[in-house]
PDB file of C-alpha atoms in Angstrom:
ATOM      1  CA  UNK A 103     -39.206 -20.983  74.889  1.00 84.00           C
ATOM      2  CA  UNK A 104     -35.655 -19.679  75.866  1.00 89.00           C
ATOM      3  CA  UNK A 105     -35.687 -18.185  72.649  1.00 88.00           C
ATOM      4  CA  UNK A 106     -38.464 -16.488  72.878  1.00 87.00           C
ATOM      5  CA  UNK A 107     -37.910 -14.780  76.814  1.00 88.00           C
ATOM      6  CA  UNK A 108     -33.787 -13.605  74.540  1.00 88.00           C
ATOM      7  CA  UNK A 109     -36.357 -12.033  72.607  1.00 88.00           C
ATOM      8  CA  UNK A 110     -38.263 -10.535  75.090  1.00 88.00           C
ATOM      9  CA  UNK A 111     -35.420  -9.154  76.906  1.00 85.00           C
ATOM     10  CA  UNK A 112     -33.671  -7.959  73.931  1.00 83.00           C
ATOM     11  CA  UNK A 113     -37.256  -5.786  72.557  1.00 81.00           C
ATOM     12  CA  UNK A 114     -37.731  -4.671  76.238  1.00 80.00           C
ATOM     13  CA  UNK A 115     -33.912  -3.069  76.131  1.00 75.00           C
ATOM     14  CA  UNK A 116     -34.325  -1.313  72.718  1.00 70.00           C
ATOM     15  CA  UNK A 117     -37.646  -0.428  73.778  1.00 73.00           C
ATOM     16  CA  UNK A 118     -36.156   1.763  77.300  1.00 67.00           C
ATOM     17  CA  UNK A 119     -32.974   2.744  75.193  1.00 63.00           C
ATOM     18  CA  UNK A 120     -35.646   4.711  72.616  1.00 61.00           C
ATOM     19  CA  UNK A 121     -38.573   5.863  75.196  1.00 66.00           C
ATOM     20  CA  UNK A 122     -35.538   6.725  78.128  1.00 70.00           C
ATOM     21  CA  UNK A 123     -34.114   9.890  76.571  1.00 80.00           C
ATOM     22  CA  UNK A 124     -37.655  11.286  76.311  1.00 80.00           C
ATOM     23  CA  UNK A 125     -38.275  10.409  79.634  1.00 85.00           C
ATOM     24  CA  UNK A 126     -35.008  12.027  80.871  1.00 89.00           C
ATOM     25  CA  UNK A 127     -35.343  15.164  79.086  1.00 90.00           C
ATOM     26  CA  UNK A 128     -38.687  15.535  80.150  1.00 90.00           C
ATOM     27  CA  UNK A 129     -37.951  15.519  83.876  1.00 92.00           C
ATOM     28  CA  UNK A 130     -35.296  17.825  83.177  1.00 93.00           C
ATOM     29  CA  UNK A 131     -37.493  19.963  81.970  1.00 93.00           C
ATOM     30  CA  UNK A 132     -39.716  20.035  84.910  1.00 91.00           C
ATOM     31  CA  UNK A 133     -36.872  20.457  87.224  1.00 92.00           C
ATOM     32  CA  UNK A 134     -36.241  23.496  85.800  1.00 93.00           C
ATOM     33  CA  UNK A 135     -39.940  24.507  84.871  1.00 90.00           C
ATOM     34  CA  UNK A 136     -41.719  27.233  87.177  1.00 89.00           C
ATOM     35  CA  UNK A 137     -44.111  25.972  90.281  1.00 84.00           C
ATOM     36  CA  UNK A 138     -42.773  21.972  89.058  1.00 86.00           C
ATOM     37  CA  UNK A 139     -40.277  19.735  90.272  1.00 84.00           C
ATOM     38  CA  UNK A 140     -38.710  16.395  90.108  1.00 87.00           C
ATOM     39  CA  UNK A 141     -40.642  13.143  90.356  1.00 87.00           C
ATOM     40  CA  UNK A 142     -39.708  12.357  93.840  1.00 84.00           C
ATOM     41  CA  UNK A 143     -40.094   8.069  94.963  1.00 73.00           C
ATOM     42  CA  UNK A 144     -42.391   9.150  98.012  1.00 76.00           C
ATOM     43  CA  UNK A 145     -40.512   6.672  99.996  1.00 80.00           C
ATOM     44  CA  UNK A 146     -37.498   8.172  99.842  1.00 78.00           C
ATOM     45  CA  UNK A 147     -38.829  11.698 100.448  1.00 77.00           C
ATOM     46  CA  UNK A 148     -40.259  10.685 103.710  1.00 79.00           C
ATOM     47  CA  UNK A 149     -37.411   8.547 105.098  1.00 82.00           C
ATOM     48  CA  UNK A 150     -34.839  11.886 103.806  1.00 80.00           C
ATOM     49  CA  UNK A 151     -37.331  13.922 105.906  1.00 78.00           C
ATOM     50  CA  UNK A 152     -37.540  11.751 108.711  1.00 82.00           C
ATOM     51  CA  UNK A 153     -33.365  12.137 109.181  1.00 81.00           C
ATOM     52  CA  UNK A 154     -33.759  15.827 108.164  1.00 79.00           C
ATOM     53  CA  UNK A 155     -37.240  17.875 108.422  1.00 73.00           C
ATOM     54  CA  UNK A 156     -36.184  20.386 105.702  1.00 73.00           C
ATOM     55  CA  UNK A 157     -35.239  17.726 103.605  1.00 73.00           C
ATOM     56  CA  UNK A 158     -36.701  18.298  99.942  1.00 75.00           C
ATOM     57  CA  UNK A 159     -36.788  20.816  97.200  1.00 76.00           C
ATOM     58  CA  UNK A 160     -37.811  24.487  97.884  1.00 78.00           C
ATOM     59  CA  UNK A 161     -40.751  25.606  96.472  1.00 76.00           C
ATOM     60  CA  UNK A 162     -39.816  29.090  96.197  1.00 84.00           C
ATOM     61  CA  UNK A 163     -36.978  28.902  93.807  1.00 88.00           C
ATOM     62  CA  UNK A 164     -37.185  31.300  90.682  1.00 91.00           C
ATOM     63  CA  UNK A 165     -35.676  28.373  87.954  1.00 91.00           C
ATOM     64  CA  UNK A 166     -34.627  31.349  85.706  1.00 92.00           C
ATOM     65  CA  UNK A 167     -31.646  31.937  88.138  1.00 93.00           C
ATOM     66  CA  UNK A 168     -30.127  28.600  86.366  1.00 95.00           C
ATOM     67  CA  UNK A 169     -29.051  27.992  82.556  1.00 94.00           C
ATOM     68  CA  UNK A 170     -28.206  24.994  81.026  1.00 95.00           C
ATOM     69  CA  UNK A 171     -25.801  25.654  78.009  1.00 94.00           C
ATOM     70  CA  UNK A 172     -24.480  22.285  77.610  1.00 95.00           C
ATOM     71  CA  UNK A 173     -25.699  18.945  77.908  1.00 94.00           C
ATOM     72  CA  UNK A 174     -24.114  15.015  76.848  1.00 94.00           C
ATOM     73  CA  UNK A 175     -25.405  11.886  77.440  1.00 91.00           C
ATOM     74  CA  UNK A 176     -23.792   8.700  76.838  1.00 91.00           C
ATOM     75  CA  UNK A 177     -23.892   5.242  77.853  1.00 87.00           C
ATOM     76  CA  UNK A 178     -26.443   6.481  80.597  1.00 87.00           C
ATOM     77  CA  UNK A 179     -24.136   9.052  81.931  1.00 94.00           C
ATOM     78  CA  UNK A 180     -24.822  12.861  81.416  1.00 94.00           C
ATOM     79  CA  UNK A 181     -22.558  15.594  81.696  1.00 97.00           C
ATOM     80  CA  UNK A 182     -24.353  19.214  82.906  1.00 96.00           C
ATOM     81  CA  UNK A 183     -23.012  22.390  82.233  1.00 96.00           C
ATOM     82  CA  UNK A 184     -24.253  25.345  82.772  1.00 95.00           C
ATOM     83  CA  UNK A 185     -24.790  29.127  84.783  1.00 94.00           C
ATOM     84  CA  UNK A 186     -26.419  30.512  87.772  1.00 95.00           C
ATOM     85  CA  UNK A 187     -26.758  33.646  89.327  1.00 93.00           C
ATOM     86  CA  UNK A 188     -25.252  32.017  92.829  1.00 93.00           C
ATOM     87  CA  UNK A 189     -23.914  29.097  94.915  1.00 93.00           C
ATOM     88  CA  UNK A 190     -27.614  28.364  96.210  1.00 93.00           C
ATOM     89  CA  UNK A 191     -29.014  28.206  92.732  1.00 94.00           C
ATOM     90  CA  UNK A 192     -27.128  25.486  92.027  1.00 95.00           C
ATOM     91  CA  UNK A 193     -27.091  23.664  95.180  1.00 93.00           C
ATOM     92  CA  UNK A 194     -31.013  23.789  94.777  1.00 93.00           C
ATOM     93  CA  UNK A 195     -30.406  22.325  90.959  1.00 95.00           C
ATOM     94  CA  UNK A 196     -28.200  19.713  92.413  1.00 94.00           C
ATOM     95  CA  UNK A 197     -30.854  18.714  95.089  1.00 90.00           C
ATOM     96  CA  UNK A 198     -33.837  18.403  92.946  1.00 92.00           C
ATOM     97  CA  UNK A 199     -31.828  16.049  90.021  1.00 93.00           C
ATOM     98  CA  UNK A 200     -30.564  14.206  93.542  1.00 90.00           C
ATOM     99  CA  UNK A 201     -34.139  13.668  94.623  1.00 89.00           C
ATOM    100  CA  UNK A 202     -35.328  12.437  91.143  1.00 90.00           C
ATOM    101  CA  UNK A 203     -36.731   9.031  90.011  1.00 88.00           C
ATOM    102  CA  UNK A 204     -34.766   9.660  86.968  1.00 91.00           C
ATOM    103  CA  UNK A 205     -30.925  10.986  87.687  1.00 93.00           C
ATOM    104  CA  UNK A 206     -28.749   9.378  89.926  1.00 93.00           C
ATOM    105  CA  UNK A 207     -25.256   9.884  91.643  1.00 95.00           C
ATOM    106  CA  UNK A 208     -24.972  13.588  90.936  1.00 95.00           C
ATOM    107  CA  UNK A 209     -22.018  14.849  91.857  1.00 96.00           C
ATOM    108  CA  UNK A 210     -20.655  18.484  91.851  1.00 96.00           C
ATOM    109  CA  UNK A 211     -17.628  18.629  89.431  1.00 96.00           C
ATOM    110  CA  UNK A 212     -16.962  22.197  89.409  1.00 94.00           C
ATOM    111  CA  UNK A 213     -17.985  25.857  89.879  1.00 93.00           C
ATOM    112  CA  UNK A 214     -16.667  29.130  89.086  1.00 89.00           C
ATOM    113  CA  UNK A 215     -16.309  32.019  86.772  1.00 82.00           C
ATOM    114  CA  UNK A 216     -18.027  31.689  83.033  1.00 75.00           C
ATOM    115  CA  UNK A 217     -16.414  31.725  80.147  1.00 70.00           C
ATOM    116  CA  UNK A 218     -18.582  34.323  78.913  1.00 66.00           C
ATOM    117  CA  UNK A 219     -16.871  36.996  81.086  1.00 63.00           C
ATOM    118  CA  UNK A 220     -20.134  37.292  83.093  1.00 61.00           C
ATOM    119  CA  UNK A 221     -18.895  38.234  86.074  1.00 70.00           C
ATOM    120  CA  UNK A 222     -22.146  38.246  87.888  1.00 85.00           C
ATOM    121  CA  UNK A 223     -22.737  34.577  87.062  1.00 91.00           C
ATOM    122  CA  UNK A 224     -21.547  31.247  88.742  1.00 93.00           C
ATOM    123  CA  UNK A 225     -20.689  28.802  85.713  1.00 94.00           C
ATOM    124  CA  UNK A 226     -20.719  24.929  87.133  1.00 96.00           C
ATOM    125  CA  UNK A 227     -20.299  21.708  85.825  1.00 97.00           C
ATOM    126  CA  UNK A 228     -21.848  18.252  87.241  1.00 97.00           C
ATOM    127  CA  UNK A 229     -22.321  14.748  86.159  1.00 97.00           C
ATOM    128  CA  UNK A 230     -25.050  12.233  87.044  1.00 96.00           C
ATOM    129  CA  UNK A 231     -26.102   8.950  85.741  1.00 95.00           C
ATOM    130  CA  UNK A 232     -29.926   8.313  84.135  1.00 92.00           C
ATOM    131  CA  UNK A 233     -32.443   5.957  85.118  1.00 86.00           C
ATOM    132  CA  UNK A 234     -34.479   3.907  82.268  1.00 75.00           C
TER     133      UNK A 234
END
């Protein structure tokens, strides 16, 4: 019987490692999808907006203002990298992965110029871990 719950455990973890990075990439892709957003635990949305009525994502924001041009995962960890036209564009990117079921611990590594010579453009990196 102990045998068989090793088993169990051991088919349940290759199970998330193979179904998780379809999971994660699809969230990403609605964070960044027009009129979508990230799957939000309603629990935490409401006890975020109790603290803080503005608390949330804005529903407003035009996601072709943000690029991703680089993305690693590994181990659960992700490293971000990408452009936006300005500082609030990526604050709003950073909330939304912050408020998903799926990334956690997002943290702000860096902004500035890109690489590109884009002046217009805010380049940024960020890591996060994944949830599955």
């Amino acid at each position: 019987l102990e045998q068989s719950k090793q088993l169990e455990a051991v088919v349940k973890g290759l199970k998330d490692a193979r179904q998780g990075p379809h999971r994660m990439l699809l969230e990403l892709s609605s964070i960044l999808s027009p009129g979508k957003g990230p799957t939000i635990d309603p629990a935490k949305l409401d006890d975020l907006r109790k603290s803080n009525p503005e608390a949330g994502v804005s529903g407003g924001w035009d996601t072709r203002r943000l690029w991703v041009t680089g993305f690693e995962e590994n181990a659960r960890s992700c490293r971000i990298i990408g452009e936006a036209r300005n500082n609030e564009d990526i604050a709003e990117f950073l909330r939304r992965l912050a408020l998903s079921a799926v990334f956690d611990d997002v943290v702000l590594v860096r902004t500035g110029t890109p690489r590109t010579g884009a002046s217009a453009l805010v380049a940024f990196e960020l890591t996060c871990k994944v949830r599955y």
